[in-house]
PDB file of C-alpha atoms in Angstrom:
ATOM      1  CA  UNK A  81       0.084  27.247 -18.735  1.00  0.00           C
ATOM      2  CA  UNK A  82      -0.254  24.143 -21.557  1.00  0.00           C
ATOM      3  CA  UNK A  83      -2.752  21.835 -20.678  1.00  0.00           C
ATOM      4  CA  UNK A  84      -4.363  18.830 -21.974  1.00  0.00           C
ATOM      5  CA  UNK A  85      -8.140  17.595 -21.470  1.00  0.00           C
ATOM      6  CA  UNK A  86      -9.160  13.867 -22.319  1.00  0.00           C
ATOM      7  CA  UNK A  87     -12.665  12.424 -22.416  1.00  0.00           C
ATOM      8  CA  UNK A  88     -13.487  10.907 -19.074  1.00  0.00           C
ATOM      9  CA  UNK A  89     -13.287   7.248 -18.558  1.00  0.00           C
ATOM     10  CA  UNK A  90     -13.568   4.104 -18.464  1.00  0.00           C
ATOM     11  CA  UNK A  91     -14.596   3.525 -21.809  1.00  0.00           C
ATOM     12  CA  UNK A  92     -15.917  -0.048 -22.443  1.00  0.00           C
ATOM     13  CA  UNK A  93     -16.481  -1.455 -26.114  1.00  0.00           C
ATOM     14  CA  UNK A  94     -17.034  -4.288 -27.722  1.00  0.00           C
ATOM     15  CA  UNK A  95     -14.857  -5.982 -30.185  1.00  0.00           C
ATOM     16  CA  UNK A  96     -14.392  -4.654 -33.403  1.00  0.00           C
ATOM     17  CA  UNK A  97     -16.450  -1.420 -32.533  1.00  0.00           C
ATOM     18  CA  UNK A  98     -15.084   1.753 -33.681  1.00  0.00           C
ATOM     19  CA  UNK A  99     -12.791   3.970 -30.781  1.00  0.00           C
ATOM     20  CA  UNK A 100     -13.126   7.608 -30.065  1.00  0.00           C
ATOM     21  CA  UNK A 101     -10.935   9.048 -27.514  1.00  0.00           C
ATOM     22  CA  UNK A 102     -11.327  13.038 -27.325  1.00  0.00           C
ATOM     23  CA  UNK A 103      -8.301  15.220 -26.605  1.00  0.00           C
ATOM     24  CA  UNK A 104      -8.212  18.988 -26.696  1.00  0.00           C
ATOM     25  CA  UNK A 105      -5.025  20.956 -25.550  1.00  0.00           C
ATOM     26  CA  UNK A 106      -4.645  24.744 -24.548  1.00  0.00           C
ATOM     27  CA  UNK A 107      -1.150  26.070 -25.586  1.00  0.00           C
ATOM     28  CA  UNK A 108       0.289  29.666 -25.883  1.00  0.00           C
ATOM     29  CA  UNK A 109       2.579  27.992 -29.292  1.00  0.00           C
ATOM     30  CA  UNK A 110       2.424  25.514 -31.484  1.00  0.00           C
ATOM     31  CA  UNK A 111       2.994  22.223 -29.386  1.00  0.00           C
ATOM     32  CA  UNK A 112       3.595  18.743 -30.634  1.00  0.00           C
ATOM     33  CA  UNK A 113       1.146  16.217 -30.068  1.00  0.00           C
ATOM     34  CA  UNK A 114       1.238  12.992 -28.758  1.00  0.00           C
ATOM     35  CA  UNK A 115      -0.673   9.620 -27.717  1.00  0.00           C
ATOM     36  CA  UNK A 116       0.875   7.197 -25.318  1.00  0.00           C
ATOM     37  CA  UNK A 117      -0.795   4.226 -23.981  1.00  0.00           C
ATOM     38  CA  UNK A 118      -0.002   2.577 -20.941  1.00  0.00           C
ATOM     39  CA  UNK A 119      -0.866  -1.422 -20.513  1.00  0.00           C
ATOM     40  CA  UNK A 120      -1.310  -2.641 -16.971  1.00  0.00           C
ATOM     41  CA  UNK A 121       1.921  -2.792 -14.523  1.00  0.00           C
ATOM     42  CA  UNK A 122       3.507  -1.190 -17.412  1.00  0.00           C
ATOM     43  CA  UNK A 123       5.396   2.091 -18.427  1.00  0.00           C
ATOM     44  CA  UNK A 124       4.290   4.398 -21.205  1.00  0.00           C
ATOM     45  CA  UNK A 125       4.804   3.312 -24.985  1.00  0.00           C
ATOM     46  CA  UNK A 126       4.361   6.104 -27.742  1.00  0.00           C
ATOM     47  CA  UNK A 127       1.838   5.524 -29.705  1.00  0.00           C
ATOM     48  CA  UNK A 128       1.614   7.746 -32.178  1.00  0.00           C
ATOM     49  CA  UNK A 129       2.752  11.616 -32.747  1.00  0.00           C
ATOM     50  CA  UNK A 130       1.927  14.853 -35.051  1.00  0.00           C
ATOM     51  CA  UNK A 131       3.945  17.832 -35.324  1.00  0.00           C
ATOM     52  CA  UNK A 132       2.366  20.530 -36.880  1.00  0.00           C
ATOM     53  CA  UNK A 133      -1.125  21.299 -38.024  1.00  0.00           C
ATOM     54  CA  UNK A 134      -3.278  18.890 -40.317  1.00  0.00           C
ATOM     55  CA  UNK A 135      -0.667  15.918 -39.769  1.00  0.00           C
ATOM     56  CA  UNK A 136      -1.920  13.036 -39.115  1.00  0.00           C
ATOM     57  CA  UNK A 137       0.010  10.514 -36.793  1.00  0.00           C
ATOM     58  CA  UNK A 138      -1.148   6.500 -37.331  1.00  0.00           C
ATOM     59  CA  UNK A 139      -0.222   3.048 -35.513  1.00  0.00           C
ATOM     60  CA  UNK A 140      -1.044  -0.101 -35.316  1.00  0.00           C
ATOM     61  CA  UNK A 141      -4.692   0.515 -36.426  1.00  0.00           C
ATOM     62  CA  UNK A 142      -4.914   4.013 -34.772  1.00  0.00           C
ATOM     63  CA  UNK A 143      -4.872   7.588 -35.912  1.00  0.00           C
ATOM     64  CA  UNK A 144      -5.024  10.664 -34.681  1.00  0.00           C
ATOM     65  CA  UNK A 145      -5.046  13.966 -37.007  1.00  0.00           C
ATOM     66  CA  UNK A 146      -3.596  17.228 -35.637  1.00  0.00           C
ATOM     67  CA  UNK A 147      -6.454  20.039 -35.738  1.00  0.00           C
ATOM     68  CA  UNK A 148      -5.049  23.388 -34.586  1.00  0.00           C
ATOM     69  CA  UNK A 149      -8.682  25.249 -35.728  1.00  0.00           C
ATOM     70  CA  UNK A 150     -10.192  23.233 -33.201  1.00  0.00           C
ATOM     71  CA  UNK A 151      -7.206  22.993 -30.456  1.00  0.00           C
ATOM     72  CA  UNK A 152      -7.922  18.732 -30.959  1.00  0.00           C
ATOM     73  CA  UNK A 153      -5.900  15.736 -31.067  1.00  0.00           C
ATOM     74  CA  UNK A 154      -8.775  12.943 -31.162  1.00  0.00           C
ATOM     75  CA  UNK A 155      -7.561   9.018 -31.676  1.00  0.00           C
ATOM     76  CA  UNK A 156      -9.699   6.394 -33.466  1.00  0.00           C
ATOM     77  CA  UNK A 157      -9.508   3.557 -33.958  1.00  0.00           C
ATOM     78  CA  UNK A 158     -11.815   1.612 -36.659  1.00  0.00           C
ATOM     79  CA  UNK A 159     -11.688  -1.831 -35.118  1.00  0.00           C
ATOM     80  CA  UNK A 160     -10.545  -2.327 -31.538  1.00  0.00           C
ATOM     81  CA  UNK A 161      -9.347  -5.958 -30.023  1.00  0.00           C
ATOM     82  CA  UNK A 162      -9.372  -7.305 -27.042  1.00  0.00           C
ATOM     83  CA  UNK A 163      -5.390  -6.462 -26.861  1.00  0.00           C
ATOM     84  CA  UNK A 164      -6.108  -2.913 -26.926  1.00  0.00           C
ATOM     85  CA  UNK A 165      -7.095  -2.851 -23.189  1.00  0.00           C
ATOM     86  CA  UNK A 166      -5.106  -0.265 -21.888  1.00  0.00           C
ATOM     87  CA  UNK A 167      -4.964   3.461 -20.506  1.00  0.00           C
ATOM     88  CA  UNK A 168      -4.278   6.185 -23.064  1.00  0.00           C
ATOM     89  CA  UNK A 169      -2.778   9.589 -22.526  1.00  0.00           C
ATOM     90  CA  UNK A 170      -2.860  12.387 -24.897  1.00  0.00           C
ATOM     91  CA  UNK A 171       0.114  14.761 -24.403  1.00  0.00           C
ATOM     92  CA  UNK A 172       1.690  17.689 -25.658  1.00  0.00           C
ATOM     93  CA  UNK A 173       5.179  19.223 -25.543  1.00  0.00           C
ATOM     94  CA  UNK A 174       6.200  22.911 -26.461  1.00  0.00           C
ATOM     95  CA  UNK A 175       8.678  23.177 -29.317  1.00  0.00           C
ATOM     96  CA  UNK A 176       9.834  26.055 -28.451  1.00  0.00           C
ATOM     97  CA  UNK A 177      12.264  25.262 -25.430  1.00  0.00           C
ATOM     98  CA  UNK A 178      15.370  24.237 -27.190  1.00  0.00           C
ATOM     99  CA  UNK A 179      17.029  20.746 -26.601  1.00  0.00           C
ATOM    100  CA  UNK A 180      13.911  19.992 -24.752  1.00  0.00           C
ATOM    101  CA  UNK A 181      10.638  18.083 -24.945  1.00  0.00           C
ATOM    102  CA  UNK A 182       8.511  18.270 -21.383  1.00  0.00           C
ATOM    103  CA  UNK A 183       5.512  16.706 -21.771  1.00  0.00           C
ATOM    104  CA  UNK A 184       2.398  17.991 -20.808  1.00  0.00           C
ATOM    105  CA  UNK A 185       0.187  15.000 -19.812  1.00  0.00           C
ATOM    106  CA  UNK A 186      -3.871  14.595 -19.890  1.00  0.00           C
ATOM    107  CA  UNK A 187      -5.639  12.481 -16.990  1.00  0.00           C
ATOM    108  CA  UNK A 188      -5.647   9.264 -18.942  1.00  0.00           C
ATOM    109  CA  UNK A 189      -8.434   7.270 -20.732  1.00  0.00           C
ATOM    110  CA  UNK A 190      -9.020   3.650 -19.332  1.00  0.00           C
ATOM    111  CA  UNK A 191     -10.025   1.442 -22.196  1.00  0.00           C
ATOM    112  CA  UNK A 192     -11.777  -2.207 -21.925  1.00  0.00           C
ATOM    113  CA  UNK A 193     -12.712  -3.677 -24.513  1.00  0.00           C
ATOM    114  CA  UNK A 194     -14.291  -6.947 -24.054  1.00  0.00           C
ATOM    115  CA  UNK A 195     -14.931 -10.112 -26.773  1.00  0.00           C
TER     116      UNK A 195
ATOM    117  CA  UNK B 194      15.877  -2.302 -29.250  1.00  0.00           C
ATOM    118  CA  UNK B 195      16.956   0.056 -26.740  1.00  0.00           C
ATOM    119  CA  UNK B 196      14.891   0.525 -23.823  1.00  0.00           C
ATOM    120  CA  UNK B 197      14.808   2.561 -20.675  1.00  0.00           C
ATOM    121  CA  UNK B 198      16.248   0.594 -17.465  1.00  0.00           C
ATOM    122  CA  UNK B 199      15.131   1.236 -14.192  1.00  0.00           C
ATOM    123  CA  UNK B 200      15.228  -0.481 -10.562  1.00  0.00           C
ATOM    124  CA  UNK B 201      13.332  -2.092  -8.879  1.00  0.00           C
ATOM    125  CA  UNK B 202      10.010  -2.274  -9.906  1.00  0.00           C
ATOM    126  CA  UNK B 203       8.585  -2.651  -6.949  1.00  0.00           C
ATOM    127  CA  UNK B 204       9.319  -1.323  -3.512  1.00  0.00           C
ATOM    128  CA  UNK B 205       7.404  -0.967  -0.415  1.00  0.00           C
ATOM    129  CA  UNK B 206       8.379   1.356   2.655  1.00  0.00           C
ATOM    130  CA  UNK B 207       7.682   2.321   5.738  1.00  0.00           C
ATOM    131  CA  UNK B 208       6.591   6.167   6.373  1.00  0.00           C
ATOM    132  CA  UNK B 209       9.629   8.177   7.318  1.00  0.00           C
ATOM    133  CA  UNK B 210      12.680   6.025   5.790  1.00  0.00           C
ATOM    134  CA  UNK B 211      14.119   6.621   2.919  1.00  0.00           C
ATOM    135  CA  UNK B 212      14.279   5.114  -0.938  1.00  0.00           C
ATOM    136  CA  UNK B 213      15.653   5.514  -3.719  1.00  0.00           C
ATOM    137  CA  UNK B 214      14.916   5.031  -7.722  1.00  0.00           C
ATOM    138  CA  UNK B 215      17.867   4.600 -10.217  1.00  0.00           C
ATOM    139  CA  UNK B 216      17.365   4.924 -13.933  1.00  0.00           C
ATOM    140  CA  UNK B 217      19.471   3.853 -16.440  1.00  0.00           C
ATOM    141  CA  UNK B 218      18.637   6.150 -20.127  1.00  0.00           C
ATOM    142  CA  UNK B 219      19.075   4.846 -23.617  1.00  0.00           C
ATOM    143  CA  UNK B 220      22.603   5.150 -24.540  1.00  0.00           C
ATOM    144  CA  UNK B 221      23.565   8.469 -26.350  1.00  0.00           C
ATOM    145  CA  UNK B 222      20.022  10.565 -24.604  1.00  0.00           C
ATOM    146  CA  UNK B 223      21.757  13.480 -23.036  1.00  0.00           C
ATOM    147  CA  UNK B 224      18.107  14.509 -21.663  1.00  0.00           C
ATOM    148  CA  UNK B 225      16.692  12.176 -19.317  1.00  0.00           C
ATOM    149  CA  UNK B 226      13.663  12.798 -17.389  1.00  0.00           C
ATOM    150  CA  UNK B 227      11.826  11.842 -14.070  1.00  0.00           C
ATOM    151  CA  UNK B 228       7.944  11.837 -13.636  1.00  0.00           C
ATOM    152  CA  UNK B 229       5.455  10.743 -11.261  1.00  0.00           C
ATOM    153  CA  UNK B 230       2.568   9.301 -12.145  1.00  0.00           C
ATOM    154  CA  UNK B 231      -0.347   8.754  -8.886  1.00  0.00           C
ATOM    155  CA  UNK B 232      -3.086   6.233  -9.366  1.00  0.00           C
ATOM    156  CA  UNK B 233      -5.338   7.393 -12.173  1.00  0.00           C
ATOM    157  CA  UNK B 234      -3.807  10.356 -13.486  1.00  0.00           C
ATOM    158  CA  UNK B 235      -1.538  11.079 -15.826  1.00  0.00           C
ATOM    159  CA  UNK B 236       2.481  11.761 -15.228  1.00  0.00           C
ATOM    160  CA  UNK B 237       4.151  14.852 -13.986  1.00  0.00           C
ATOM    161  CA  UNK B 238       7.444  15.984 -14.404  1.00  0.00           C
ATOM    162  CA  UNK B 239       9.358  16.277 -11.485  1.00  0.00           C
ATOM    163  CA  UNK B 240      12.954  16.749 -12.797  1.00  0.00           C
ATOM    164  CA  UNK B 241      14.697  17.003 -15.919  1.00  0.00           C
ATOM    165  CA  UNK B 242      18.126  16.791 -17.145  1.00  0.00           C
ATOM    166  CA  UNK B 243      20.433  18.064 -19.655  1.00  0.00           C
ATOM    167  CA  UNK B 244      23.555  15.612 -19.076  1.00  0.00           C
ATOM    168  CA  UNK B 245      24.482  16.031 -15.822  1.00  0.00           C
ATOM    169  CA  UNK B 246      22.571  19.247 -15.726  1.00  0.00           C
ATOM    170  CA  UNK B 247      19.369  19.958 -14.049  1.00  0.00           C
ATOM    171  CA  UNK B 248      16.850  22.449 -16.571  1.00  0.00           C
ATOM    172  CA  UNK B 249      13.579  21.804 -15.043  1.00  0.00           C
ATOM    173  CA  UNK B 250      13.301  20.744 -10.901  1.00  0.00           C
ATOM    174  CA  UNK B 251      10.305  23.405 -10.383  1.00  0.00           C
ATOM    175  CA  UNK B 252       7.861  20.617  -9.123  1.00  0.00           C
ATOM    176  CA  UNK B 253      10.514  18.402  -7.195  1.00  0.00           C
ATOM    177  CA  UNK B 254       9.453  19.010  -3.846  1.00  0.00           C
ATOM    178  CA  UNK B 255      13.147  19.691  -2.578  1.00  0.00           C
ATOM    179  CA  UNK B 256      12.401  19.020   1.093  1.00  0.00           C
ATOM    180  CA  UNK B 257      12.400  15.299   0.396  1.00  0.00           C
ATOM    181  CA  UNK B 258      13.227  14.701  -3.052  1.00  0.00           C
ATOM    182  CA  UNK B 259      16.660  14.925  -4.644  1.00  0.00           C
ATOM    183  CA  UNK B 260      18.240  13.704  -7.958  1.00  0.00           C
ATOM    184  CA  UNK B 261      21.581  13.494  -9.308  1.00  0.00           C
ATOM    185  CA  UNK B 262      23.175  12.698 -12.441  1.00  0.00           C
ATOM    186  CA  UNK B 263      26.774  12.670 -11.934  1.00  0.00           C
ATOM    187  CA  UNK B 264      28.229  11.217 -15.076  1.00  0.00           C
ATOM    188  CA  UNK B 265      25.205  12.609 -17.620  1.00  0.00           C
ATOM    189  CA  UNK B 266      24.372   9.168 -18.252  1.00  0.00           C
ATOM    190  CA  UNK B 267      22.639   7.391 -15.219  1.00  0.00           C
ATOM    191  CA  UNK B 268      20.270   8.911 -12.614  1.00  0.00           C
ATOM    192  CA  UNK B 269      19.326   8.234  -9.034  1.00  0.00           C
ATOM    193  CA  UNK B 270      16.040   9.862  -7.344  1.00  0.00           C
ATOM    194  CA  UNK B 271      16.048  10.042  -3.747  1.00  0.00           C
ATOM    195  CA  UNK B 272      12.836  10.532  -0.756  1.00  0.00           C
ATOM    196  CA  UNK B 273      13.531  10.764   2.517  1.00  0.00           C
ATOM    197  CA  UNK B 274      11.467  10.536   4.644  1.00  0.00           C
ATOM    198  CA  UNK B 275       9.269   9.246   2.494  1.00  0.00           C
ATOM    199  CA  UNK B 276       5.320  10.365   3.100  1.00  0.00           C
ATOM    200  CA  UNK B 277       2.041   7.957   2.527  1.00  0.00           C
ATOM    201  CA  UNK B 278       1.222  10.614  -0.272  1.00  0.00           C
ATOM    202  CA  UNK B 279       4.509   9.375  -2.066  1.00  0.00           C
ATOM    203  CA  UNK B 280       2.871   6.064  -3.196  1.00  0.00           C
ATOM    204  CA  UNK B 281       2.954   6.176  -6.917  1.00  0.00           C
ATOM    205  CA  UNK B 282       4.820   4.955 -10.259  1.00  0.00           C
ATOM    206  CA  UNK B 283       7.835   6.768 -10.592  1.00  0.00           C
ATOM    207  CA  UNK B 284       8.906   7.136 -14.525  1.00  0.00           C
ATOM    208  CA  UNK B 285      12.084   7.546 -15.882  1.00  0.00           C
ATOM    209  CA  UNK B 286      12.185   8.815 -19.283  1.00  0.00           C
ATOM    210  CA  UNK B 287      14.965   9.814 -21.736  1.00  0.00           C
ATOM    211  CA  UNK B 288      14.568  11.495 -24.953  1.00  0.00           C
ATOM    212  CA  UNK B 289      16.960  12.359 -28.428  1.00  0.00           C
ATOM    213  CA  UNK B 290      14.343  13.626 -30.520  1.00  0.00           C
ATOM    214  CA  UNK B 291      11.130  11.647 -29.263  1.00  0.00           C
ATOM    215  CA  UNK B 292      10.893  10.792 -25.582  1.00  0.00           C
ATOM    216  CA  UNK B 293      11.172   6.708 -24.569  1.00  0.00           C
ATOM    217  CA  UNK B 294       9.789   5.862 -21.212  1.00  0.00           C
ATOM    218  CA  UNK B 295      10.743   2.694 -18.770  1.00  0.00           C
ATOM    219  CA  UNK B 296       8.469   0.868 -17.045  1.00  0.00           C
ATOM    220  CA  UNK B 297       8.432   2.252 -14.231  1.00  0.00           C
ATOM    221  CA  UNK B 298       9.444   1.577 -10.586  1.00  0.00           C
ATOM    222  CA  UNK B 299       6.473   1.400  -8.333  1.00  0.00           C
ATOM    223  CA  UNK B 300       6.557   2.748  -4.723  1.00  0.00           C
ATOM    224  CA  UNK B 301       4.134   2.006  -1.747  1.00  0.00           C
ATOM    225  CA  UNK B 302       4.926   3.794   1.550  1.00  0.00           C
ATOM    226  CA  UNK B 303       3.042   1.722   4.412  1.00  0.00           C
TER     227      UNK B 303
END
């Protein structure tokens, strides 16, 4: 089945570093992609999304560019603050079921990034 | 903007009673989704909804956990008896063509 495999965290940075987070995805189709982030106590906020191959999804400061050669979804980041402390989960959902959108989740990256 | 309502935030229960999780989608979402999301991992779906349909219940584990959507508009998810292994965030999510999440409505069973 579609699965999604994050870098292993916690991640800890300083402020104004640049921001990696790896993503790769298996998936029979096409999927969508997607990057949530989740702040403490908090639910999930979308983040940023690409649809199809070589798009590239941006917010707030982040980006993330669709790579279907390479089955990646990576989000940077050139200059993280303090206020980007947070988990982030890279997910993907299968086009292909009409009316539909399940999300296929990754384990979650734990970001800190200190001042 | 509209957001995702759900209730409470917060519950704690004892091992073998039940509880339940109501959810409240943004207004016109005729899918509406619940997932469960355990302490350092990411969510998983555990029911979805087409109105008052269910399309997707393959991991609800239907000796304990039900769902309902009467109307098609709000949603109630039900354990009983809850388990210690039930202690998580549960996520209610609805979706027209991007998927909005609520904040969640965490549950510890004690």
């Amino acid at each position: 089945g579609d699965s999604v495999t994050q870098m292993e965290g916690p991640v800890t940075l300083s402020e104004e570093a640049f921001l990696t987070i790896n993503c790769t995805y298996t998936a029979t189709g096409y999927p969508s992609l997607f990057w949530y982030v989740q702040y403490p106590g908090e639910g999930l906020q979308l983040l940023l999304k690409a649809t199809k191959a070589d798009d590239k999804g941006s917010n707030k400061g982040f980006e993330a560019t669709y790579r279907k050669e390479t089955t990646s979804f990576h989000l940077e980041k050139g200059s993280v603050q303090v206020s980007d402390s947070a988990v982030y989960f890279c997910a993907l959902s299968d086009p292909r079921i009409q009316g539909a959108q399940k999300l296929v989740f990754g384990q979650g990256t734990r970001l800190t990034i200190n001042p | 903007e509209a957001e995702v309502a759900q209730s409470p935030r917060y519950k704690i229960t004892e091992k073998s009673q039940a509880v339940a999780f109501w959810c409240d989608p943004i207004s016109g979402h005729a899918t509406l989704y619940w997932y469960r999301q355990i302490l350092g991992q990411g969510p998983e779906l555990l029911v979805q909804f087409q109105d008052e349909s269910v399309v997707d219940d393959s991991q609800l584990p239907k000796d304990r956990f039900s769902a309902e959507r009467l109307k098609g508009v709000d949603s109630t998810l039900k354990i009983q008896p809850a388990e210690l292994g039930d202690s998580a965030m549960y996520l209610c999510a609805s979706s027209g063509n991007t998927i909005y999440f609520g904040e969640g409505s965490w549950l510890t069973v004690v």
